[in-house]
Each structure stands twice: as structure tokens, then as C-alpha cells.
Amino acid sequence: MDNFIEKLTERQKQAQRQSIPLEDKIAMTKRRIKDFYEMMDGDVYCSFSGGKDSTVLRHIIKSMGLKMPFVFSNTGLEMPEIVDFVRKLASDDEDIVQVRPKVTYNKVWQEYGLPIGSKKVAKMIRVLQEGDTGRNSNMHNLYNTGFNSKGVFAKSWKLPEKWRVFLSDGAPRVTDLCCDFLKKEPLDTYAKGSGRHGISAIMADEGGQRETRTQCNVYEGKRPNSAPMLFWLESDVWEYIKLNNVEICEVYFDREVNGRYVPAEKRTGCMFCGFGAHLEKGMNRFQRMAITHPRQHSIVIDRMGMGKALDLINVKYIPDDED
């Protein structure tokens, strides 16, 4: 019970931090960066995706006069505009470093499956698709029935009916491991080889597993790391960009492509990722991709099989005016 109260208190503190003015958030973020930098004796790096959040973090770090590498993990699945944006910045900044995965997304998808739903849902589906191997019996039973090894029912750990279509014969394989191979492994390899510790722009406001994190600087464990913008909101990022005239990638703004209106991107992770696609309102990422990047759209939807997976959960991938 004490642990529960302590955790609840930390979440309340997080909510309080999220409500303070941007000026105070910037000051708090700088303190956390400085603390982590000094604690790690300057052996740090900033994970830089080219997205707006990490671009803001880079701007803050630069404004502090701190020297560190900004590491761009190029999975091969970034939007071309993001890659061009990073290259443009790198032409004037020798601190930007690029790393790549050891395996291609094509190999990961062929061997493990597609990223669909969320990391939690994808892991449930993956384990159930693998079947009860003996080694995973408890986990398999938990995801299938909701009952843990002690016989206690935990509804949130039972795979919802909506996603059980992926357990039928002929359904595409699903995985939660895509990001581990393509994004995390290259950064981990860089960290181990350089002896540096990561600073990232993750925010609890993004939801998912990030929402449960309440501590900005983590010094314990094998991988000390810092998330100095953890308590920022999406609106704070945009306010900072406008106040400081920070250049960000063009895809974050409404635009016209080949005479057709395309709404702004909210997230610019891997183009082919299906995580969260079922939650998007209006024109989703795959519908936008059909207009902005038809070649990539054909690859992911037709060749890689994402279209079949999206059909199973009734997510559109062709713009409505082309149906």
C-alpha cells in the first residue's frame, strides 16, 4: 500500500509540474540537464530524431553551451523530409552523429511480424501467436484468459476481443520488437561503445509506457538516462518553438502535395509503424502517405502486408476521395 501511495504522490507531483508556466518548465529542464551532465562527468549524448520535441531539446542544450553528440538513429523508415532536415542541420553542426541498425526493417518484419495496435497489444498478440511453448505458459495464459499465475484475474492483461482477429488462421504476424531492433539497439550500441548516457525528449503527455514514468533523471541501474522534458505538454513544445523561432521539419505544418491538401503530422517516427493508427481521427498516417509518399505507401501496404493487417481492424489506408 505504501508503494502505491508513494507512486500516486509522484504522479500528483508530475501533474503539478505539467501545470506550471513554460518559463518555469524551461528552467527546470535546464537544471535537470545540468545535473545529469555533471553527474555523468559530461559523458552524455542527446537522442535526436529530427522530430519537433527533440529539436526543441537540442535548442535548449545548445542555448546552455553544453557540448555533446546529438545521435540520429536512422532506421531507414524515417520520412524523407525528416532525413533531409537532419542532414541540413548536420551540414552546420559536427555534433550530429548518425547510427544505423544492424538489420533492415524488411528482415525484422519477415522474421517477427508487423507493429500494430500498441507495444502492449502487439506483445500480447505475439505471445499468443507463438502458442504455449512451456517457457511462456504463465504469460500465454495471462494474455489469453486474464488470470495470472496466482489465479487472480487482471482484465487489463487479457487481449481484448478486437485484437483476437490476429489469432485466426492466415492472419499477419504481429510483433512489439520492431523498435528494439531498429531504434533502440543502434543507440544502445553507440552508448556502450562511447561510454555515454542518453538524454531524450520523451514526455509523459505522449501516453503509453511513457505516461507511467515520473522521474526525469535516473541514475540507478545499468542505463542511467535523462528525460528533462518529461513534464512538458504538447502545447509547451509549440509555444517554445514560436517564442524562440525554432526551425522544425516542414511536415509538422498543413501543406499541399500535388495539388491536394495534407494535414500536418503530429508524430514523425517510423513511417511504416502501425502503433496507434486505429486511434487517429480524420485522415490517418497511411491515408496521408498515399498522397505524400505513394512509393513508400505501396511498399508497406502491399508488399509488406500492412494493408491486410489494417483491414482486420477496419483502419483505412486509402484517402476517402479515392475509395
PDB file of N, CA and C in Angstrom, residues 9-67:
ATOM      1  N   THR A   9       1.666   9.715  -5.253  1.00  0.00           N
ATOM      2  CA  THR A   9       2.211  11.022  -4.909  1.00  0.00           C
ATOM      3  C   THR A   9       3.129  11.534  -6.014  1.00  0.00           C
ATOM      4  N   GLU A  10       3.954  10.656  -6.566  1.00  0.00           N
ATOM      5  CA  GLU A  10       4.835  11.050  -7.660  1.00  0.00           C
ATOM      6  C   GLU A  10       4.035  11.483  -8.878  1.00  0.00           C
ATOM      7  N   ARG A  11       2.934  10.805  -9.138  1.00  0.00           N
ATOM      8  CA  ARG A  11       2.092  11.180 -10.279  1.00  0.00           C
ATOM      9  C   ARG A  11       1.426  12.526 -10.028  1.00  0.00           C
ATOM     10  N   GLN A  12       1.057  12.775  -8.769  1.00  0.00           N
ATOM     11  CA  GLN A  12       0.468  14.067  -8.428  1.00  0.00           C
ATOM     12  C   GLN A  12       1.497  15.181  -8.625  1.00  0.00           C
ATOM     13  N   LYS A  13       2.745  14.881  -8.245  1.00  0.00           N
ATOM     14  CA  LYS A  13       3.820  15.852  -8.458  1.00  0.00           C
ATOM     15  C   LYS A  13       4.015  16.106  -9.951  1.00  0.00           C
ATOM     16  N   GLN A  14       3.922  15.043 -10.725  1.00  0.00           N
ATOM     17  CA  GLN A  14       4.070  15.173 -12.176  1.00  0.00           C
ATOM     18  C   GLN A  14       2.982  16.069 -12.745  1.00  0.00           C
ATOM     19  N   ALA A  15       1.753  15.853 -12.291  1.00  0.00           N
ATOM     20  CA  ALA A  15       0.629  16.669 -12.760  1.00  0.00           C
ATOM     21  C   ALA A  15       0.835  18.133 -12.380  1.00  0.00           C
ATOM     22  N   GLN A  16       1.407  18.360 -11.203  1.00  0.00           N
ATOM     23  CA  GLN A  16       1.673  19.723 -10.754  1.00  0.00           C
ATOM     24  C   GLN A  16       2.721  20.383 -11.646  1.00  0.00           C
ATOM     25  N   ARG A  17       3.761  19.633 -11.982  1.00  0.00           N
ATOM     26  CA  ARG A  17       4.809  20.167 -12.856  1.00  0.00           C
ATOM     27  C   ARG A  17       4.245  20.490 -14.241  1.00  0.00           C
ATOM     28  N   GLN A  18       3.328  19.652 -14.703  1.00  0.00           N
ATOM     29  CA  GLN A  18       2.757  19.863 -16.036  1.00  0.00           C
ATOM     30  C   GLN A  18       1.919  21.135 -16.107  1.00  0.00           C
ATOM     31  N   SER A  19       1.488  21.646 -14.961  1.00  0.00           N
ATOM     32  CA  SER A  19       0.590  22.805 -14.940  1.00  0.00           C
ATOM     33  C   SER A  19       1.320  24.143 -14.788  1.00  0.00           C
ATOM     34  N   ILE A  20       2.636  24.120 -14.552  1.00  0.00           N
ATOM     35  CA  ILE A  20       3.354  25.372 -14.331  1.00  0.00           C
ATOM     36  C   ILE A  20       3.640  26.079 -15.651  1.00  0.00           C
ATOM     37  N   PRO A  21       3.931  27.394 -15.615  1.00  0.00           N
ATOM     38  CA  PRO A  21       4.200  28.160 -16.842  1.00  0.00           C
ATOM     39  C   PRO A  21       5.432  27.636 -17.587  1.00  0.00           C
ATOM     40  N   LEU A  22       5.472  27.877 -18.875  1.00  0.00           N
ATOM     41  CA  LEU A  22       6.574  27.403 -19.706  1.00  0.00           C
ATOM     42  C   LEU A  22       7.923  27.926 -19.220  1.00  0.00           C
ATOM     43  N   GLU A  23       7.975  29.176 -18.811  1.00  0.00           N
ATOM     44  CA  GLU A  23       9.232  29.764 -18.338  1.00  0.00           C
ATOM     45  C   GLU A  23       9.834  28.940 -17.205  1.00  0.00           C
ATOM     46  N   ASP A  24       8.974  28.485 -16.290  1.00  0.00           N
ATOM     47  CA  ASP A  24       9.445  27.670 -15.169  1.00  0.00           C
ATOM     48  C   ASP A  24       9.856  26.277 -15.643  1.00  0.00           C
ATOM     49  N   LYS A  25       9.125  25.753 -16.616  1.00  0.00           N
ATOM     50  CA  LYS A  25       9.469  24.430 -17.155  1.00  0.00           C
ATOM     51  C   LYS A  25      10.843  24.452 -17.825  1.00  0.00           C
ATOM     52  N   ILE A  26      11.116  25.509 -18.544  1.00  0.00           N
ATOM     53  CA  ILE A  26      12.418  25.628 -19.207  1.00  0.00           C
ATOM     54  C   ILE A  26      13.533  25.642 -18.166  1.00  0.00           C
ATOM     55  N   ALA A  27      13.321  26.404 -17.096  1.00  0.00           N
ATOM     56  CA  ALA A  27      14.326  26.489 -16.030  1.00  0.00           C
ATOM     57  C   ALA A  27      14.535  25.126 -15.369  1.00  0.00           C
ATOM     58  N   MET A  28      13.428  24.406 -15.116  1.00  0.00           N
ATOM     59  CA  MET A  28      13.523  23.081 -14.501  1.00  0.00           C
ATOM     60  C   MET A  28      14.233  22.103 -15.432  1.00  0.00           C
ATOM     61  N   THR A  29      13.916  22.192 -16.711  1.00  0.00           N
ATOM     62  CA  THR A  29      14.545  21.306 -17.701  1.00  0.00           C
ATOM     63  C   THR A  29      16.051  21.551 -17.760  1.00  0.00           C
ATOM     64  N   LYS A  30      16.439  22.812 -17.754  1.00  0.00           N
ATOM     65  CA  LYS A  30      17.869  23.142 -17.785  1.00  0.00           C
ATOM     66  C   LYS A  30      18.583  22.622 -16.542  1.00  0.00           C
ATOM     67  N   ARG A  31      17.916  22.706 -15.382  1.00  0.00           N
ATOM     68  CA  ARG A  31      18.529  22.202 -14.149  1.00  0.00           C
ATOM     69  C   ARG A  31      18.749  20.702 -14.231  1.00  0.00           C
ATOM     70  N   ARG A  32      17.761  19.998 -14.780  1.00  0.00           N
ATOM     71  CA  ARG A  32      17.876  18.540 -14.891  1.00  0.00           C
ATOM     72  C   ARG A  32      18.971  18.142 -15.883  1.00  0.00           C
ATOM     73  N   ILE A  33      19.070  18.868 -16.969  1.00  0.00           N
ATOM     74  CA  ILE A  33      20.137  18.598 -17.940  1.00  0.00           C
ATOM     75  C   ILE A  33      21.499  18.837 -17.292  1.00  0.00           C
ATOM     76  N   LYS A  34      21.632  19.957 -16.606  1.00  0.00           N
ATOM     77  CA  LYS A  34      22.898  20.313 -15.955  1.00  0.00           C
ATOM     78  C   LYS A  34      23.273  19.279 -14.894  1.00  0.00           C
ATOM     79  N   ASP A  35      22.287  18.873 -14.083  1.00  0.00           N
ATOM     80  CA  ASP A  35      22.542  17.879 -13.032  1.00  0.00           C
ATOM     81  C   ASP A  35      23.032  16.564 -13.633  1.00  0.00           C
ATOM     82  N   PHE A  36      22.342  16.112 -14.686  1.00  0.00           N
ATOM     83  CA  PHE A  36      22.696  14.838 -15.311  1.00  0.00           C
ATOM     84  C   PHE A  36      24.065  14.938 -15.982  1.00  0.00           C
ATOM     85  N   TYR A  37      24.297  16.040 -16.659  1.00  0.00           N
ATOM     86  CA  TYR A  37      25.571  16.269 -17.351  1.00  0.00           C
ATOM     87  C   TYR A  37      26.732  16.208 -16.361  1.00  0.00           C
ATOM     88  N   GLU A  38      26.563  16.875 -15.233  1.00  0.00           N
ATOM     89  CA  GLU A  38      27.637  16.915 -14.233  1.00  0.00           C
ATOM     90  C   GLU A  38      27.797  15.574 -13.532  1.00  0.00           C
ATOM     91  N   MET A  39      26.679  14.913 -13.234  1.00  0.00           N
ATOM     92  CA  MET A  39      26.745  13.615 -12.565  1.00  0.00           C
ATOM     93  C   MET A  39      27.449  12.577 -13.444  1.00  0.00           C
ATOM     94  N   MET A  40      27.267  12.693 -14.759  1.00  0.00           N
ATOM     95  CA  MET A  40      27.884  11.764 -15.704  1.00  0.00           C
ATOM     96  C   MET A  40      29.229  12.276 -16.222  1.00  0.00           C
ATOM     97  N   ASP A  41      29.742  13.328 -15.592  1.00  0.00           N
ATOM     98  CA  ASP A  41      31.037  13.908 -15.984  1.00  0.00           C
ATOM     99  C   ASP A  41      31.081  14.294 -17.461  1.00  0.00           C
ATOM    100  N   GLY A  42      29.941  14.709 -17.990  1.00  0.00           N
ATOM    101  CA  GLY A  42      29.878  15.143 -19.383  1.00  0.00           C
ATOM    102  C   GLY A  42      29.801  14.020 -20.393  1.00  0.00           C
ATOM    103  N   ASP A  43      29.817  12.773 -19.912  1.00  0.00           N
ATOM    104  CA  ASP A  43      29.739  11.617 -20.821  1.00  0.00           C
ATOM    105  C   ASP A  43      28.279  11.320 -21.159  1.00  0.00           C
ATOM    106  N   VAL A  44      27.672  12.213 -21.918  1.00  0.00           N
ATOM    107  CA  VAL A  44      26.261  12.092 -22.276  1.00  0.00           C
ATOM    108  C   VAL A  44      26.092  12.338 -23.772  1.00  0.00           C
ATOM    109  N   TYR A  45      24.938  11.940 -24.274  1.00  0.00           N
ATOM    110  CA  TYR A  45      24.562  12.260 -25.650  1.00  0.00           C
ATOM    111  C   TYR A  45      23.071  12.537 -25.665  1.00  0.00           C
ATOM    112  N   CYS A  46      22.619  13.259 -26.664  1.00  0.00           N
ATOM    113  CA  CYS A  46      21.189  13.535 -26.812  1.00  0.00           C
ATOM    114  C   CYS A  46      20.644  12.702 -27.964  1.00  0.00           C
ATOM    115  N   SER A  47      19.586  11.947 -27.695  1.00  0.00           N
ATOM    116  CA  SER A  47      18.923  11.178 -28.741  1.00  0.00           C
ATOM    117  C   SER A  47      18.112  12.154 -29.594  1.00  0.00           C
ATOM    118  N   PHE A  48      18.487  12.275 -30.852  1.00  0.00           N
ATOM    119  CA  PHE A  48      17.901  13.284 -31.736  1.00  0.00           C
ATOM    120  C   PHE A  48      17.225  12.621 -32.931  1.00  0.00           C
ATOM    121  N   SER A  49      15.889  12.690 -32.968  1.00  0.00           N
ATOM    122  CA  SER A  49      15.128  12.025 -34.025  1.00  0.00           C
ATOM    123  C   SER A  49      14.846  12.921 -35.217  1.00  0.00           C
ATOM    124  N   GLY A  50      15.050  14.228 -35.045  1.00  0.00           N
ATOM    125  CA  GLY A  50      14.673  15.166 -36.091  1.00  0.00           C
ATOM    126  C   GLY A  50      13.240  15.632 -35.938  1.00  0.00           C
ATOM    127  N   GLY A  51      12.514  15.061 -34.960  1.00  0.00           N
ATOM    128  CA  GLY A  51      11.153  15.483 -34.670  1.00  0.00           C
ATOM    129  C   GLY A  51      11.147  16.780 -33.879  1.00  0.00           C
ATOM    130  N   LYS A  52       9.979  17.359 -33.723  1.00  0.00           N
ATOM    131  CA  LYS A  52       9.899  18.678 -33.092  1.00  0.00           C
ATOM    132  C   LYS A  52      10.321  18.657 -31.625  1.00  0.00           C
ATOM    133  N   ASP A  53       9.989  17.590 -30.893  1.00  0.00           N
ATOM    134  CA  ASP A  53      10.332  17.534 -29.472  1.00  0.00           C
ATOM    135  C   ASP A  53      11.842  17.496 -29.267  1.00  0.00           C
ATOM    136  N   SER A  54      12.518  16.610 -29.991  1.00  0.00           N
ATOM    137  CA  SER A  54      13.973  16.516 -29.828  1.00  0.00           C
ATOM    138  C   SER A  54      14.683  17.725 -30.435  1.00  0.00           C
ATOM    139  N   THR A  55      14.040  18.390 -31.394  1.00  0.00           N
ATOM    140  CA  THR A  55      14.609  19.618 -31.943  1.00  0.00           C
ATOM    141  C   THR A  55      14.580  20.727 -30.899  1.00  0.00           C
ATOM    142  N   VAL A  56      13.498  20.775 -30.131  1.00  0.00           N
ATOM    143  CA  VAL A  56      13.405  21.747 -29.031  1.00  0.00           C
ATOM    144  C   VAL A  56      14.448  21.432 -27.961  1.00  0.00           C
ATOM    145  N   LEU A  57      14.592  20.149 -27.620  1.00  0.00           N
ATOM    146  CA  LEU A  57      15.586  19.762 -26.615  1.00  0.00           C
ATOM    147  C   LEU A  57      16.992  20.142 -27.089  1.00  0.00           C
ATOM    148  N   ARG A  58      17.275  19.897 -28.346  1.00  0.00           N
ATOM    149  CA  ARG A  58      18.584  20.277 -28.908  1.00  0.00           C
ATOM    150  C   ARG A  58      18.796  21.778 -28.777  1.00  0.00           C
ATOM    151  N   HIS A  59      17.758  22.553 -29.053  1.00  0.00           N
ATOM    152  CA  HIS A  59      17.848  24.015 -28.963  1.00  0.00           C
ATOM    153  C   HIS A  59      18.154  24.446 -27.531  1.00  0.00           C
ATOM    154  N   ILE A  60      17.503  23.811 -26.564  1.00  0.00           N
ATOM    155  CA  ILE A  60      17.735  24.144 -25.153  1.00  0.00           C
ATOM    156  C   ILE A  60      19.172  23.821 -24.752  1.00  0.00           C
ATOM    157  N   ILE A  61      19.631  22.631 -25.131  1.00  0.00           N
ATOM    158  CA  ILE A  61      21.001  22.216 -24.789  1.00  0.00           C
ATOM    159  C   ILE A  61      22.022  23.158 -25.419  1.00  0.00           C
ATOM    160  N   LYS A  62      21.791  23.522 -26.682  1.00  0.00           N
ATOM    161  CA  LYS A  62      22.697  24.448 -27.362  1.00  0.00           C
ATOM    162  C   LYS A  62      22.713  25.803 -26.653  1.00  0.00           C
ATOM    163  N   SER A  63      21.533  26.243 -26.175  1.00  0.00           N
ATOM    164  CA  SER A  63      21.448  27.544 -25.502  1.00  0.00           C
ATOM    165  C   SER A  63      22.211  27.552 -24.186  1.00  0.00           C
ATOM    166  N   MET A  64      22.449  26.356 -23.623  1.00  0.00           N
ATOM    167  CA  MET A  64      23.188  26.229 -22.370  1.00  0.00           C
ATOM    168  C   MET A  64      24.696  26.173 -22.603  1.00  0.00           C
ATOM    169  N   GLY A  65      25.096  26.051 -23.854  1.00  0.00           N
ATOM    170  CA  GLY A  65      26.514  25.998 -24.178  1.00  0.00           C
ATOM    171  C   GLY A  65      27.171  24.668 -23.864  1.00  0.00           C
ATOM    172  N   LEU A  66      26.363  23.620 -23.709  1.00  0.00           N
ATOM    173  CA  LEU A  66      26.909  22.301 -23.394  1.00  0.00           C
ATOM    174  C   LEU A  66      27.325  21.576 -24.671  1.00  0.00           C
ATOM    175  N   LYS A  67      28.428  20.870 -24.595  1.00  0.00           N
ATOM    176  CA  LYS A  67      28.950  20.133 -25.746  1.00  0.00           C
ATOM    177  C   LYS A  67      28.616  18.659 -25.590  1.00  0.00           C
TER     178      LYS A  67
END
